[in-house]
């Protein structure tokens, strides 16, 4: 099979027939063999009934339905596990992404040999409250992930090689950082294609402004797990040592000043009158805590089944 199209959806019943017809048209025109995997993320409208009807007309349509709403990432992940096409394409269900992009995306994966191609909604038809924070979000993501050529990490329209999708595991809200996840798996050929974007025709957006707060937190998590996930002590140990040293120096200062004053018959005060005493107390405690966290982290890693799993590209 040439192409799997994965479409996560949550209450998008009105859009689905149009979307399916459009994809079908594009696939026929380009003579692709394909499947469309609709992942119904616990919709409360009749989305899945619509998918059932679509399947009766077109056997390339497949549907999976969650019993409740989990989020876009779990929906995508479930689709990834099922996809059989050589090239896997994800798109949103709301008709904001255009199926006309599929042939070029397919070409970029198969001929230009990209592992991942991400869409770039250069001209967006979304409210300003969304486009401005998005610019900031993408700039941060570019810096942290080191993927400098991407403008739009969270575009729903993306294409992947089958082998990338087999390894990708998306959970929580991590769909925003799929290129970063792919890069962490060693898939370095990440490209971008400018795609057409349309205003939402039916229904309403499923994400509010909290997406930006959660987005930053997830980025921090990814950065941390990628860098220190298998050696947490290198992170906590360094911070802990710095803290502890700071405290240690402060405590020496406090003691030395007191001793000096005592032995030279100068005026002296209680050590608890010195601010250094409190600084040393706090930093030494924090340092110890950080060390303990590091040790706990190491114990967790030691017990994880993936501690010795690596991405093997080839074997001869
Ligand atoms: N979506 C989903 N589960 C959710 C929220 C959204 O499957 O919990 C789907 C939604 O139906 C759509 C896609 O994810 O197909 C993108 O959502 P939306 O269009 O609301 O996001 P926006 O375009 O506003 O970023
Ligand atoms: Mg949308």
Short mmCIF file of C-alpha atoms and ligand atoms in Angstrom, two decimals:
data_model
loop_
_atom_site.label_atom_id
_atom_site.label_comp_id
_atom_site.label_asym_id
_atom_site.label_seq_id
_atom_site.Cartn_x
_atom_site.Cartn_y
_atom_site.Cartn_z
CA UNK A 1 0.00 0.00 0.00
CA UNK A 2 1.32 3.45 -0.91
CA UNK A 3 -0.29 5.74 1.62
CA UNK A 4 -2.02 5.60 5.00
CA UNK A 5 -3.88 8.74 5.97
CA UNK A 6 -4.47 9.02 9.71
CA UNK A 7 -7.16 11.41 10.85
CA UNK A 8 -7.75 12.01 14.57
CA UNK A 9 -11.14 13.54 15.21
CA UNK A 10 -13.25 14.76 18.05
CA UNK A 11 -16.77 15.92 17.19
CA UNK A 12 -16.17 16.66 13.52
CA UNK A 13 -19.19 14.90 11.97
CA UNK A 14 -20.03 17.70 9.48
CA UNK A 15 -16.54 17.77 7.96
CA UNK A 16 -15.99 14.06 7.47
CA UNK A 17 -17.94 13.32 4.25
CA UNK A 18 -16.32 16.26 2.45
CA UNK A 19 -12.88 15.28 3.69
CA UNK A 20 -13.26 11.64 2.67
CA UNK A 21 -14.53 12.57 -0.79
CA UNK A 22 -11.66 14.99 -1.29
CA UNK A 23 -8.99 12.49 -0.23
CA UNK A 24 -10.56 9.85 -2.44
CA UNK A 25 -10.50 12.24 -5.40
CA UNK A 26 -6.81 13.03 -4.91
CA UNK A 27 -5.85 9.38 -4.49
CA UNK A 28 -7.76 8.31 -7.61
CA UNK A 29 -6.26 11.10 -9.70
CA UNK A 30 -2.74 10.01 -8.68
CA UNK A 31 -3.42 6.26 -8.75
CA UNK A 32 -2.28 5.70 -5.18
CA UNK A 33 -3.34 2.64 -3.24
CA UNK A 34 -4.35 3.92 0.18
CA UNK A 35 -6.24 3.59 3.42
CA UNK A 36 -7.86 6.28 5.52
CA UNK A 37 -7.75 5.55 9.24
CA UNK A 38 -10.24 7.67 11.14
CA UNK A 39 -9.52 7.64 14.85
CA UNK A 40 -12.60 8.81 16.69
CA UNK A 41 -11.39 10.26 19.96
CA UNK A 42 -14.57 9.67 21.96
CA UNK A 43 -16.77 12.09 20.02
CA UNK A 44 -20.12 12.88 21.58
CA UNK A 45 -21.74 13.68 18.23
CA UNK A 46 -22.48 11.14 15.50
CA UNK A 47 -18.99 11.20 13.97
CA UNK A 48 -18.58 7.45 14.14
CA UNK A 49 -21.95 6.81 12.50
CA UNK A 50 -20.78 9.00 9.65
CA UNK A 51 -17.56 6.98 9.40
CA UNK A 52 -19.60 3.77 9.30
CA UNK A 53 -21.59 5.17 6.37
CA UNK A 54 -18.42 6.27 4.59
CA UNK A 55 -16.96 2.79 4.94
CA UNK A 56 -19.98 1.25 3.22
CA UNK A 57 -19.20 3.32 0.13
CA UNK A 58 -15.42 3.15 0.30
CA UNK A 59 -13.63 0.07 1.68
CA UNK A 60 -10.39 2.07 1.99
CA UNK A 61 -11.98 3.77 4.99
CA UNK A 62 -11.13 2.30 8.38
CA UNK A 63 -12.39 3.49 11.73
CA UNK A 64 -11.27 3.13 15.32
CA UNK A 65 -13.36 4.56 18.11
CA UNK A 66 -12.23 5.35 21.65
CA UNK A 67 -14.86 4.91 24.31
CA UNK A 68 -13.94 8.29 25.77
CA UNK A 69 -11.95 11.35 24.85
CA UNK A 70 -8.20 10.92 25.40
CA UNK A 71 -6.66 13.65 23.24
CA UNK A 72 -5.04 14.08 19.87
CA UNK A 73 -1.77 12.35 20.77
CA UNK A 74 -3.34 9.05 21.89
CA UNK A 75 -5.50 9.15 18.75
CA UNK A 76 -2.47 9.64 16.50
CA UNK A 77 -0.53 6.96 18.33
CA UNK A 78 -3.32 4.46 17.82
CA UNK A 79 -3.41 5.31 14.13
CA UNK A 80 0.37 4.92 13.87
CA UNK A 81 0.14 1.40 15.30
CA UNK A 82 -2.36 0.44 12.56
CA UNK A 83 -0.88 2.21 9.53
CA UNK A 84 0.29 -0.07 6.74
CA UNK A 85 1.21 2.36 3.96
CA UNK A 86 4.79 3.01 2.88
CA UNK A 87 4.14 6.68 3.54
CA UNK A 88 1.99 7.73 6.46
CA UNK A 89 0.22 11.07 6.37
CA UNK A 90 -1.59 12.68 9.27
CA UNK A 91 -4.10 15.46 8.88
CA UNK A 92 -6.74 17.19 10.96
CA UNK A 93 -10.37 16.33 10.39
CA UNK A 94 -11.65 19.88 10.28
CA UNK A 95 -10.83 20.57 6.59
CA UNK A 96 -8.19 23.12 7.63
CA UNK A 97 -5.55 20.92 5.97
CA UNK A 98 -5.84 20.29 2.26
CA UNK A 99 -5.62 16.76 0.82
CA UNK A 100 -4.24 18.33 -2.36
CA UNK A 101 -0.87 18.42 -0.61
CA UNK A 102 -0.70 14.63 -0.42
CA UNK A 103 1.02 13.88 -3.78
CA UNK A 104 3.85 16.34 -3.14
CA UNK A 105 4.29 15.11 0.44
CA UNK A 106 4.47 11.56 -0.90
CA UNK A 107 7.07 12.61 -3.45
CA UNK A 108 9.22 14.33 -0.83
CA UNK A 109 9.27 11.19 1.31
CA UNK A 110 9.87 8.68 -1.47
CA UNK A 111 12.11 10.68 -3.82
CA UNK A 112 13.79 13.34 -1.70
CA UNK A 113 14.25 10.68 0.96
CA UNK A 114 12.97 12.68 3.92
CA UNK A 115 12.12 10.78 7.10
CA UNK A 116 9.53 13.34 8.12
CA UNK A 117 7.98 16.23 6.23
CA UNK A 118 6.08 18.76 8.30
CA UNK A 119 3.56 21.19 6.89
CA UNK A 120 4.04 24.91 7.33
CA UNK A 121 0.88 26.97 7.43
CA UNK A 122 2.71 30.04 6.20
CA UNK A 123 -0.50 31.95 5.72
CA UNK A 124 -2.81 31.00 8.56
CA UNK A 125 -6.50 31.52 8.85
CA UNK A 126 -6.75 31.46 12.60
CA UNK A 127 -7.50 34.20 15.14
CA UNK A 128 -4.60 36.47 16.20
CA UNK A 129 -4.82 35.16 19.76
CA UNK A 130 -3.51 31.92 18.31
CA UNK A 131 -1.07 33.01 15.63
CA UNK A 132 1.06 35.32 17.78
CA UNK A 133 1.75 32.90 20.67
CA UNK A 134 2.34 30.25 18.03
CA UNK A 135 5.27 32.24 16.60
CA UNK A 136 6.85 32.41 20.05
CA UNK A 137 6.16 28.76 20.65
CA UNK A 138 7.83 27.72 17.42
CA UNK A 139 10.87 29.91 18.03
CA UNK A 140 11.38 28.25 21.42
CA UNK A 141 10.81 24.79 20.02
CA UNK A 142 13.37 25.44 17.28
CA UNK A 143 15.99 26.47 19.80
CA UNK A 144 15.41 23.67 22.27
CA UNK A 145 15.06 20.91 19.71
CA UNK A 146 17.85 22.11 17.45
CA UNK A 147 15.65 21.59 14.38
CA UNK A 148 16.28 25.01 12.92
CA UNK A 149 14.54 24.60 9.59
CA UNK A 150 11.02 24.07 10.93
CA UNK A 151 8.59 26.97 11.22
CA UNK A 152 5.52 25.11 12.36
CA UNK A 153 6.04 22.17 14.73
CA UNK A 154 2.39 21.64 15.51
CA UNK A 155 0.99 21.49 11.97
CA UNK A 156 -1.51 18.64 11.76
CA UNK A 157 -0.47 17.83 8.22
CA UNK A 158 2.68 15.74 8.23
CA UNK A 159 4.14 12.85 6.29
CA UNK A 160 6.37 10.07 7.54
CA UNK A 161 8.25 7.06 6.33
CA UNK A 162 6.70 3.87 7.57
CA UNK A 163 9.80 3.04 9.63
CA UNK A 164 9.56 6.35 11.50
CA UNK A 165 5.97 5.75 12.44
CA UNK A 166 6.79 2.26 13.66
CA UNK A 167 9.16 3.72 16.23
CA UNK A 168 7.30 6.89 17.15
CA UNK A 169 5.44 6.85 20.39
CA UNK A 170 3.21 9.85 21.02
CA UNK A 171 1.44 10.26 24.34
CA UNK A 172 0.02 13.01 26.53
CA UNK A 173 0.13 16.18 24.45
CA UNK A 174 3.37 15.34 22.69
CA UNK A 175 1.85 15.59 19.21
CA UNK A 176 3.12 19.18 19.23
CA UNK A 177 6.69 17.94 19.13
CA UNK A 178 6.62 14.98 16.80
CA UNK A 179 9.57 16.28 14.73
CA UNK A 180 11.58 16.54 17.96
CA UNK A 181 10.54 13.03 18.99
CA UNK A 182 11.60 11.76 15.56
CA UNK A 183 14.91 13.54 15.83
CA UNK A 184 15.54 11.97 19.22
CA UNK A 185 15.05 8.59 17.58
CA UNK A 186 17.78 9.48 15.12
CA UNK A 187 15.59 10.40 12.15
CA UNK A 188 17.48 13.45 11.02
CA UNK A 189 16.07 14.12 7.59
CA UNK A 190 13.27 16.41 8.58
CA UNK A 191 11.82 18.61 5.86
CA UNK A 192 9.17 21.21 5.54
CA UNK A 193 6.57 22.01 2.94
CA UNK A 194 4.50 25.15 2.76
CA UNK A 195 0.87 24.07 2.84
CA UNK A 196 -2.43 25.79 2.24
CA UNK A 197 -4.51 26.45 5.28
CA UNK A 198 -8.17 27.28 5.52
CA UNK A 199 -10.39 28.71 8.17
CA UNK A 200 -12.44 26.16 10.06
CA UNK A 201 -15.63 25.52 8.13
CA UNK A 202 -17.64 23.54 10.68
CA UNK A 203 -17.46 23.09 14.43
CA UNK A 204 -14.96 24.82 16.71
CA UNK A 205 -11.34 24.46 17.79
CA UNK A 206 -10.73 21.84 20.45
CA UNK A 207 -7.77 23.55 22.07
CA UNK A 208 -7.82 26.70 24.21
CA UNK A 209 -5.04 29.02 25.29
CA UNK A 210 -3.85 26.51 27.89
CA UNK A 211 -2.15 24.81 24.96
CA UNK A 212 0.71 27.27 25.25
CA UNK A 213 1.34 26.68 28.94
CA UNK A 214 1.17 22.91 28.50
CA UNK A 215 3.23 23.20 25.34
CA UNK A 216 6.14 24.83 27.18
CA UNK A 217 6.00 22.33 30.02
CA UNK A 218 6.06 19.46 27.54
CA UNK A 219 9.01 21.00 25.77
CA UNK A 220 10.93 21.15 29.06
CA UNK A 221 10.04 17.52 29.74
CA UNK A 222 11.22 16.42 26.32
CA UNK A 223 14.45 18.37 26.64
CA UNK A 224 15.11 16.83 30.04
CA UNK A 225 14.22 13.25 29.16
CA UNK A 226 16.18 13.43 25.95
CA UNK A 227 19.30 14.79 27.59
CA UNK A 228 19.25 13.12 30.98
CA UNK A 229 16.58 10.44 30.70
CA UNK A 230 19.11 7.65 30.97
CA UNK A 231 21.51 9.38 33.36
CA UNK A 232 19.52 11.57 35.75
CA UNK A 233 22.42 11.78 38.19
CA UNK A 234 24.35 13.87 35.69
CA UNK A 235 21.69 16.54 36.04
CA UNK A 236 20.78 16.32 39.70
CA UNK A 237 24.29 15.50 40.81
CA UNK A 238 25.71 18.62 39.16
CA UNK A 239 23.06 20.90 40.61
CA UNK A 240 23.37 19.18 43.97
CA UNK A 241 27.15 19.55 44.04
CA UNK A 242 26.96 23.23 43.18
CA UNK A 243 24.40 23.82 45.90
CA UNK A 244 26.30 21.85 48.45
CA UNK A 245 29.57 23.59 47.67
CA UNK A 246 27.94 26.98 48.00
CA UNK A 247 26.61 25.97 51.41
CA UNK A 248 29.92 24.50 52.44
CA UNK A 249 31.84 27.65 51.57
CA UNK A 250 29.30 29.74 53.43
CA UNK A 251 29.57 27.56 56.55
CA UNK A 252 33.37 27.76 56.49
CA UNK A 253 33.11 31.55 56.26
CA UNK A 254 30.77 31.69 59.22
CA UNK A 255 33.01 29.42 61.31
CA UNK A 256 36.21 31.19 60.32
CA UNK A 257 34.89 34.64 61.11
CA UNK A 258 33.65 33.49 64.50
CA UNK A 259 36.94 31.74 65.34
CA UNK A 260 38.98 34.72 64.24
CA UNK A 261 36.97 37.13 66.34
CA UNK A 262 37.08 34.78 69.34
CA UNK A 263 40.82 34.22 69.26
CA UNK A 264 41.65 37.88 68.65
CA UNK A 265 39.49 39.13 71.45
CA UNK A 266 37.22 41.00 69.06
CA UNK A 267 33.52 41.53 69.40
CA UNK A 268 31.67 38.44 68.22
CA UNK A 269 28.04 37.45 67.71
CA UNK A 270 26.09 34.21 67.56
CA UNK A 271 26.51 32.33 64.26
CA UNK A 272 22.73 32.46 63.87
CA UNK A 273 23.00 36.24 63.54
CA UNK A 274 24.89 35.86 60.28
CA UNK A 275 22.97 35.62 57.00
CA UNK A 276 25.63 33.19 55.76
CA UNK A 277 24.48 30.72 58.34
CA UNK A 278 21.03 30.57 56.77
CA UNK A 279 22.38 30.50 53.25
CA UNK A 280 24.56 27.53 54.09
CA UNK A 281 21.72 25.77 55.85
CA UNK A 282 19.35 26.11 52.92
CA UNK A 283 21.79 25.34 50.13
CA UNK A 284 23.27 22.31 51.87
CA UNK A 285 19.82 20.93 52.48
CA UNK A 286 18.80 21.59 48.87
CA UNK A 287 22.04 20.05 47.65
CA UNK A 288 21.37 16.89 49.62
CA UNK A 289 17.81 16.74 48.31
CA UNK A 290 19.00 17.08 44.73
CA UNK A 291 21.48 14.28 45.25
CA UNK A 292 18.80 12.04 46.68
CA UNK A 293 16.56 12.86 43.70
CA UNK A 294 19.43 11.87 41.43
CA UNK A 295 19.84 8.55 43.20
CA UNK A 296 16.11 7.89 42.98
CA UNK A 297 16.24 8.74 39.28
CA UNK A 298 19.07 6.28 38.77
CA UNK A 299 17.11 3.56 40.55
CA UNK A 300 14.14 4.20 38.28
CA UNK A 301 16.27 4.08 35.15
CA UNK A 302 17.91 0.89 36.33
CA UNK A 303 14.51 -0.73 36.56
CA UNK A 304 13.15 0.52 33.26
CA UNK A 305 12.94 -2.06 30.54
CA UNK A 306 14.15 0.39 27.92
CA UNK A 307 17.42 1.22 29.67
CA UNK A 308 19.34 -0.76 27.08
CA UNK A 309 17.21 -0.15 24.04
CA UNK A 310 18.85 1.64 21.16
CA UNK A 311 17.86 2.64 17.67
CA UNK A 312 19.54 0.16 15.36
CA UNK A 313 19.54 1.41 11.82
CA UNK A 314 21.26 -1.41 9.98
CA UNK A 315 22.91 -4.72 10.66
CA UNK A 316 24.93 -6.73 8.16
N1 LIG B 1 -8.77 16.35 18.19
C1 LIG B 1 -8.83 15.07 18.73
N2 LIG B 1 -8.97 14.93 20.09
C2 LIG B 1 -9.04 16.01 20.93
C3 LIG B 1 -8.94 17.31 20.36
C4 LIG B 1 -8.80 17.43 18.99
O1 LIG B 1 -8.78 14.09 18.01
O2 LIG B 1 -9.17 15.83 22.14
C5 LIG B 1 -8.63 16.50 16.73
C6 LIG B 1 -9.65 17.44 16.11
O3 LIG B 1 -10.88 16.78 15.87
C7 LIG B 1 -8.97 17.85 14.84
C8 LIG B 1 -7.50 17.89 15.26
O4 LIG B 1 -7.40 17.10 16.43
O5 LIG B 1 -9.11 16.89 13.82
C9 LIG B 1 -7.02 19.30 15.51
O6 LIG B 1 -7.88 19.96 16.40
P1 LIG B 1 -8.36 21.47 16.19
O7 LIG B 1 -8.74 21.70 14.76
O8 LIG B 1 -9.40 21.74 17.20
O9 LIG B 1 -7.04 22.25 16.55
P2 LIG B 1 -6.58 23.65 15.94
O10 LIG B 1 -6.74 23.60 14.45
O11 LIG B 1 -7.45 24.67 16.59
O12 LIG B 1 -5.14 23.73 16.35
MG1 LIG B 2 -8.13 22.94 13.26
#
